[in-house]
Amino acid sequence: MAQVPMQTIHRDPQLFYWILFPITIVMILTGMLRHYATVLMASDPKKLDQKAMREQRALLHGMNLRANYHVLSKPSFTARRDALITAFESGAYLKDPDSRGQPPPNPMSDPNAMEGMMGMMKNQMAMIIPNTLIMSWINAFFSGYVIMKLPFPLTIKFKSMLQAGVATRDMDPRWMSSISWYFLCIFGLQSVFNFLLGSENAANQMAQQMNQIGPQAGQMFGPGVDPNKQFLAEAENLAVIEHHSVLDGVEQRLLEGIKM
Amino acid sequence: MAPSALQPPTRLSPAAALALSQQAPAILRSSTSIAYPPPLNKLLSGSENSEKWLQYENLIMSCLRTGDDQAAHACLRRLIVRFGDDNERVQALRGLVKEAEARNNGALEEVLKEYNQILSGNDTNIPIAKRRIALLRSMGRLSDATSALVQLLDFSPTDAEAWSELSDIYVSQGMYSQAIYAMEEVLVLAPNAWNIHARLGELQYMAATAPGVASGSYQQYMAEAIKRFSRSIELCDDYLRGYYGLKLVTKRLLIEGALAAKQTEGSEFTLPDTNTIERLNELATAKLSEIVRRSLSHDRGWRGYSEGDIAVARDLLGEDESQVTR
């Protein structure tokens, strides 16, 4: 079988210095810029006023009681349960007791909710704008070049990833175009940013996207949730608990469990 | 164990606190207070971590305790430079320094007025609210402190620290059932805290032995005290305080013997029968003497007990023996 001849492309060695390095440096600099922009734009966590805090923590208190009722003796549990259920059902812990039973306000009209959304928008913008700019900058200046040859062999599947913008069918996938280098930088600079900015940096958009998919913990008290309904549900949860105590028969457990 | 500036210094012995505050100049010198802009800070001053600020906070407390006000101020200045003047925690620490430096009641009143002013501007400033309560308590105005605590707990009922402080205040006034209620709230927030279980057992025992308790509720309290101590031992093997309490309660019940025989009906917890009490007493005695013996001979793995606790446990065991010989 005939050996496939080694592909050689004569490139100007200057390509290396005038494309590869600029792209890398620009990517790093925009990452740092994005980090500081996010830090500057980040709004302080919203301060809760006393009523709102009371509402949230009272609900949490009910949840704690529901989760850990077994540490209490029956009389003390029943006393707490009765008190909490009465308070929950009468809306004693609500931030504004007057608005009970009314439909929840439109989240768009609530200034607090708007602020949260604005924060998210700002973050999104800080990601999208620089990416678009750099992408178009690279496209405008460096598209259509092969800039380097990777020092290791690759299968044909990598062609579309590494040779974006260079539509040559027979070229060895080891050759790489500038756009591909840009993509590699997007995905591969995380450790550089970790070194430069600390591990909690906002430079890398991949991490941010992960976060958005991830937990929705703030949703419990978020806008659009009717606290009165939460309280009623919690009261019901408390009411159906069948009490047993961890103290029941603990002496016997102890005598059996501990051998001298 | 050498005291570390990373642990809160509230439980340190005076000697340990002194040793810690003597480290202060070295710690202050080892880290410069100049803040470089990143990324220079990476290269010049090492990474910033939360431990450093925790260290400063704890240093302030032990320095104040040992009278090294100068070092405390130096630490406080660094915290102010880093977190700003209006950070809640920094405000509380500043108040703490002022309280410690107050020489007379008038100065304390000044600090109290300052706290009130801060709280009138921002009524959810929990660190300051807690400082104010502590200050009221140390000035002897217990009823004010109690009502302030109750008000704090009304809007923040998930604060275990505040609940246990409330319990402590009630105990100091002899209001045991309220103290037990507050301690149970702590337990709801931290269901597996064995020290809280043991503390609750102690409270039940105190309530039972307080003068003027009806015999029905006396048995209730004693029964629950046994259960609480047993639970604390179940959660933490070789827990000296749990065994000590268990022994104390069972011993008392065995001496009273006859009284334990008649049970009140319809109550939640009933006292176990005499046989069980005896076995519990034996278990507690055996375990206590093992702990005392091993700890006194400095066996490996038995060194964590404080000397005071061991001495008290030995006294309790000694009492027992002298009764037997008599």
Short mmCIF file of C-alpha atoms in Angstrom, two decimals, chain B residues 43-303:
data_model
loop_
_atom_site.label_atom_id
_atom_site.label_comp_id
_atom_site.label_asym_id
_atom_site.label_seq_id
_atom_site.Cartn_x
_atom_site.Cartn_y
_atom_site.Cartn_z
CA LEU B 43 2.39 37.56 42.59
CA LEU B 44 3.18 39.85 45.49
CA SER B 45 1.09 39.00 48.50
CA GLY B 46 -0.23 35.51 48.06
CA SER B 47 -3.87 34.71 47.60
CA GLU B 48 -6.59 36.22 49.70
CA ASN B 49 -8.54 33.71 51.69
CA SER B 50 -11.31 33.94 54.20
CA GLU B 51 -9.14 32.28 56.83
CA LYS B 52 -7.03 35.37 57.10
CA TRP B 53 -9.99 37.55 58.05
CA LEU B 54 -11.29 34.94 60.47
CA GLN B 55 -7.87 34.97 62.06
CA TYR B 56 -8.02 38.73 62.53
CA GLU B 57 -11.47 38.48 64.05
CA ASN B 58 -10.40 35.87 66.59
CA LEU B 59 -7.21 37.79 67.33
CA ILE B 60 -9.26 40.85 68.19
CA MET B 61 -11.19 38.87 70.76
CA SER B 62 -8.23 37.26 72.46
CA CYS B 63 -6.23 40.49 72.38
CA LEU B 64 -9.06 42.34 74.07
CA ARG B 65 -9.27 39.61 76.64
CA THR B 66 -5.60 39.87 77.47
CA GLY B 67 -5.56 43.64 77.42
CA ASP B 68 -3.55 44.12 74.25
CA ASP B 69 -5.75 46.90 72.89
CA GLN B 70 -3.14 48.10 70.46
CA ALA B 71 -3.01 44.84 68.53
CA ALA B 72 -6.79 44.63 68.59
CA HIS B 73 -6.99 48.03 66.97
CA ALA B 74 -4.44 47.03 64.35
CA CYS B 75 -6.51 43.96 63.45
CA LEU B 76 -9.69 45.99 63.37
CA ARG B 77 -8.11 48.56 61.07
CA ARG B 78 -7.24 45.85 58.57
CA LEU B 79 -10.76 44.51 58.63
CA ILE B 80 -12.11 48.01 58.08
CA VAL B 81 -9.72 48.58 55.17
CA ARG B 82 -10.85 45.36 53.56
CA PHE B 83 -14.59 45.28 54.24
CA GLY B 84 -15.44 48.92 54.70
CA ASP B 85 -16.78 50.80 57.64
CA ASP B 86 -20.41 49.85 57.27
CA ASN B 87 -20.06 46.09 57.05
CA GLU B 88 -22.31 44.57 59.69
CA ARG B 89 -19.74 42.25 61.12
CA VAL B 90 -17.08 44.94 61.22
CA GLN B 91 -19.53 47.24 62.98
CA ALA B 92 -20.15 44.59 65.61
CA LEU B 93 -16.43 44.06 66.12
CA ARG B 94 -15.86 47.78 66.46
CA GLY B 95 -18.59 47.87 69.06
CA LEU B 96 -16.93 44.99 70.85
CA VAL B 97 -13.63 46.87 70.99
CA LYS B 98 -15.40 49.95 72.33
CA GLU B 99 -17.21 47.91 74.96
CA ALA B 100 -13.96 46.35 76.07
CA GLU B 101 -12.30 49.73 76.39
CA ALA B 102 -15.15 51.34 78.29
CA ARG B 103 -13.94 52.13 81.76
CA ASN B 104 -17.24 52.99 83.42
CA ASN B 105 -20.97 52.63 83.02
CA GLY B 106 -21.29 55.97 81.26
CA ALA B 107 -19.05 54.82 78.44
CA LEU B 108 -21.12 51.66 78.09
CA GLU B 109 -24.26 53.76 77.87
CA GLU B 110 -22.60 55.65 75.03
CA VAL B 111 -21.93 52.41 73.16
CA LEU B 112 -25.49 51.29 73.78
CA LYS B 113 -26.78 54.56 72.35
CA GLU B 114 -24.64 54.00 69.28
CA TYR B 115 -26.10 50.52 68.83
CA ASN B 116 -29.61 51.87 69.13
CA GLN B 117 -28.80 54.44 66.50
CA ILE B 118 -27.44 51.84 64.09
CA LEU B 119 -30.46 49.63 64.66
CA SER B 120 -32.91 52.45 64.08
CA GLY B 121 -31.37 52.90 60.63
CA ASN B 122 -31.22 49.20 59.79
CA ASP B 123 -33.36 46.92 61.88
CA THR B 124 -32.08 43.68 60.35
CA ASN B 125 -28.48 44.24 61.40
CA ILE B 126 -28.27 40.99 63.35
CA PRO B 127 -24.63 41.23 64.52
CA ILE B 128 -25.31 44.62 66.09
CA ALA B 129 -28.60 43.43 67.57
CA LYS B 130 -26.75 40.57 69.21
CA ARG B 131 -24.02 42.88 70.52
CA ARG B 132 -26.70 45.10 71.99
CA ILE B 133 -28.30 42.14 73.74
CA ALA B 134 -24.96 40.99 75.12
CA LEU B 135 -24.22 44.49 76.31
CA LEU B 136 -27.61 44.79 78.02
CA ARG B 137 -27.01 41.50 79.70
CA SER B 138 -23.56 42.39 80.92
CA MET B 139 -24.94 45.69 82.25
CA GLY B 140 -27.37 43.66 84.32
CA ARG B 141 -30.52 44.74 82.49
CA LEU B 142 -31.78 41.21 82.06
CA SER B 143 -35.40 41.99 81.28
CA ASP B 144 -34.36 44.40 78.50
CA ALA B 145 -32.00 41.79 77.12
CA THR B 146 -34.72 39.15 77.21
CA SER B 147 -37.27 41.26 75.44
CA ALA B 148 -34.71 42.30 72.81
CA LEU B 149 -33.83 38.65 72.25
CA VAL B 150 -37.46 37.65 71.95
CA GLN B 151 -37.95 40.40 69.42
CA LEU B 152 -34.90 39.24 67.45
CA LEU B 153 -36.18 35.68 67.51
CA ASP B 154 -39.57 36.81 66.32
CA PHE B 155 -38.20 37.87 62.97
CA SER B 156 -35.36 35.39 62.87
CA PRO B 157 -36.52 32.15 64.50
CA THR B 158 -33.85 30.07 62.80
CA ASP B 159 -30.98 31.50 64.82
CA ALA B 160 -29.64 28.77 67.09
CA GLU B 161 -27.17 31.09 68.78
CA ALA B 162 -29.89 33.46 69.87
CA TRP B 163 -32.10 30.65 71.14
CA SER B 164 -29.33 29.23 73.29
CA GLU B 165 -28.51 32.67 74.64
CA LEU B 166 -32.16 33.09 75.55
CA SER B 167 -32.12 29.74 77.28
CA ASP B 168 -29.04 30.78 79.21
CA ILE B 169 -30.66 34.00 80.38
CA TYR B 170 -33.76 32.13 81.53
CA VAL B 171 -31.65 29.62 83.45
CA SER B 172 -29.80 32.42 85.20
CA GLN B 173 -33.20 33.68 86.37
CA GLY B 174 -34.43 30.24 87.38
CA MET B 175 -37.16 30.09 84.72
CA TYR B 176 -36.52 26.50 83.77
CA SER B 177 -39.52 25.65 81.61
CA GLN B 178 -38.84 28.68 79.39
CA ALA B 179 -35.16 27.72 79.26
CA ILE B 180 -36.12 24.19 78.23
CA TYR B 181 -38.39 25.53 75.51
CA ALA B 182 -35.59 27.70 74.08
CA MET B 183 -33.11 24.85 74.24
CA GLU B 184 -35.55 22.59 72.41
CA GLU B 185 -35.67 25.18 69.65
CA VAL B 186 -31.90 24.89 69.32
CA LEU B 187 -32.34 21.16 69.02
CA VAL B 188 -34.91 21.57 66.26
CA LEU B 189 -32.29 23.54 64.33
CA ALA B 190 -29.45 21.13 65.13
CA PRO B 191 -31.08 17.75 65.75
CA ASN B 192 -27.90 15.76 66.25
CA ALA B 193 -25.97 18.10 68.52
CA TRP B 194 -25.10 15.86 71.44
CA ASN B 195 -23.92 18.72 73.60
CA ILE B 196 -27.34 20.32 73.24
CA HIS B 197 -29.02 17.05 74.16
CA ALA B 198 -26.85 16.84 77.27
CA ARG B 199 -27.50 20.49 78.06
CA LEU B 200 -31.22 19.87 77.80
CA GLY B 201 -30.82 16.92 80.15
CA GLU B 202 -29.04 19.20 82.60
CA LEU B 203 -31.84 21.73 82.32
CA GLN B 204 -34.43 19.03 82.98
CA TYR B 205 -32.46 17.89 86.01
CA MET B 206 -32.18 21.44 87.30
CA ALA B 207 -35.90 21.94 86.77
CA ALA B 208 -36.64 18.68 88.57
CA THR B 209 -34.49 19.52 91.57
CA ALA B 210 -35.62 23.13 91.83
CA PRO B 211 -37.53 23.83 95.03
CA GLY B 212 -41.29 23.62 94.87
CA VAL B 213 -41.74 21.20 91.96
CA ALA B 214 -44.82 18.97 92.04
CA SER B 215 -44.00 15.29 92.21
CA GLY B 216 -45.74 14.55 88.92
CA SER B 217 -43.68 17.02 86.95
CA TYR B 218 -40.62 16.01 88.98
CA GLN B 219 -40.88 12.52 87.54
CA GLN B 220 -41.54 13.92 84.10
CA TYR B 221 -38.41 16.02 84.23
CA MET B 222 -36.30 13.20 85.62
CA ALA B 223 -37.57 10.76 83.02
CA GLU B 224 -36.79 13.13 80.19
CA ALA B 225 -33.41 13.98 81.69
CA ILE B 226 -32.44 10.30 81.60
CA LYS B 227 -33.59 10.09 78.00
CA ARG B 228 -31.73 13.22 76.95
CA PHE B 229 -28.48 12.08 78.54
CA SER B 230 -28.89 8.65 76.98
CA ARG B 231 -29.44 10.22 73.58
CA SER B 232 -26.35 12.39 73.93
CA ILE B 233 -24.27 9.31 74.74
CA GLU B 234 -25.84 7.48 71.85
CA LEU B 235 -24.75 10.27 69.52
CA CYS B 236 -21.26 10.63 70.94
CA ASP B 237 -19.46 7.65 72.45
CA ASP B 238 -17.55 8.27 75.67
CA TYR B 239 -19.20 11.66 76.14
CA LEU B 240 -18.15 12.58 79.63
CA ARG B 241 -20.87 15.13 80.26
CA GLY B 242 -23.57 12.71 79.16
CA TYR B 243 -22.33 9.95 81.44
CA TYR B 244 -21.88 12.37 84.29
CA GLY B 245 -25.46 13.56 83.99
CA LEU B 246 -26.78 10.05 83.58
CA LYS B 247 -25.01 8.96 86.71
CA LEU B 248 -26.20 11.99 88.64
CA VAL B 249 -29.85 11.41 87.71
CA THR B 250 -29.91 7.65 88.19
CA LYS B 251 -28.09 7.93 91.50
CA ARG B 252 -30.64 10.35 92.81
CA LEU B 253 -33.49 8.17 91.61
CA LEU B 254 -31.99 5.07 93.20
CA ILE B 255 -31.54 6.83 96.52
CA GLU B 256 -35.15 7.96 96.43
CA GLY B 257 -36.15 4.48 95.32
CA ALA B 258 -39.59 4.37 96.81
CA LEU B 259 -40.70 7.54 95.13
CA ALA B 260 -39.92 6.24 91.67
CA ALA B 261 -42.20 3.29 92.18
CA LYS B 262 -45.46 5.15 91.82
CA GLN B 263 -45.96 6.32 88.29
CA THR B 264 -48.30 9.00 87.17
CA GLU B 265 -50.56 7.86 84.40
CA GLY B 266 -51.06 9.60 81.14
CA SER B 267 -47.78 11.44 81.02
CA GLU B 268 -45.54 11.35 77.98
CA PHE B 269 -42.37 9.90 79.40
CA THR B 270 -42.47 7.54 82.34
CA LEU B 271 -39.49 6.63 84.42
CA PRO B 272 -37.98 3.29 83.49
CA ASP B 273 -38.26 0.52 86.05
CA THR B 274 -35.76 0.25 88.88
CA ASN B 275 -33.87 -2.51 87.18
CA THR B 276 -33.18 -0.38 84.12
CA ILE B 277 -32.18 2.56 86.25
CA GLU B 278 -29.74 0.37 88.13
CA ARG B 279 -28.23 -0.91 84.92
CA LEU B 280 -27.93 2.60 83.54
CA ASN B 281 -26.26 3.68 86.74
CA GLU B 282 -23.81 0.80 86.53
CA LEU B 283 -23.04 1.60 82.90
CA ALA B 284 -22.45 5.27 83.67
CA THR B 285 -20.23 4.44 86.66
CA ALA B 286 -18.16 1.97 84.69
CA LYS B 287 -17.76 4.32 81.74
CA LEU B 288 -16.94 7.30 83.91
CA SER B 289 -14.26 5.45 85.81
CA GLU B 290 -12.84 4.18 82.54
CA ILE B 291 -12.72 7.69 81.14
CA VAL B 292 -11.13 9.06 84.29
CA ARG B 293 -8.58 6.28 84.51
CA ARG B 294 -7.56 6.41 80.87
CA SER B 295 -7.46 10.16 80.75
CA LEU B 296 -5.32 10.38 83.89
CA SER B 297 -2.86 7.89 82.50
CA HIS B 298 -2.78 9.85 79.21
CA ASP B 299 -3.69 6.92 77.00
CA ARG B 300 -3.72 7.51 73.29
CA GLY B 301 -7.08 8.73 72.08
CA TRP B 302 -8.29 9.75 75.52
CA ARG B 303 -6.64 13.11 75.82
#
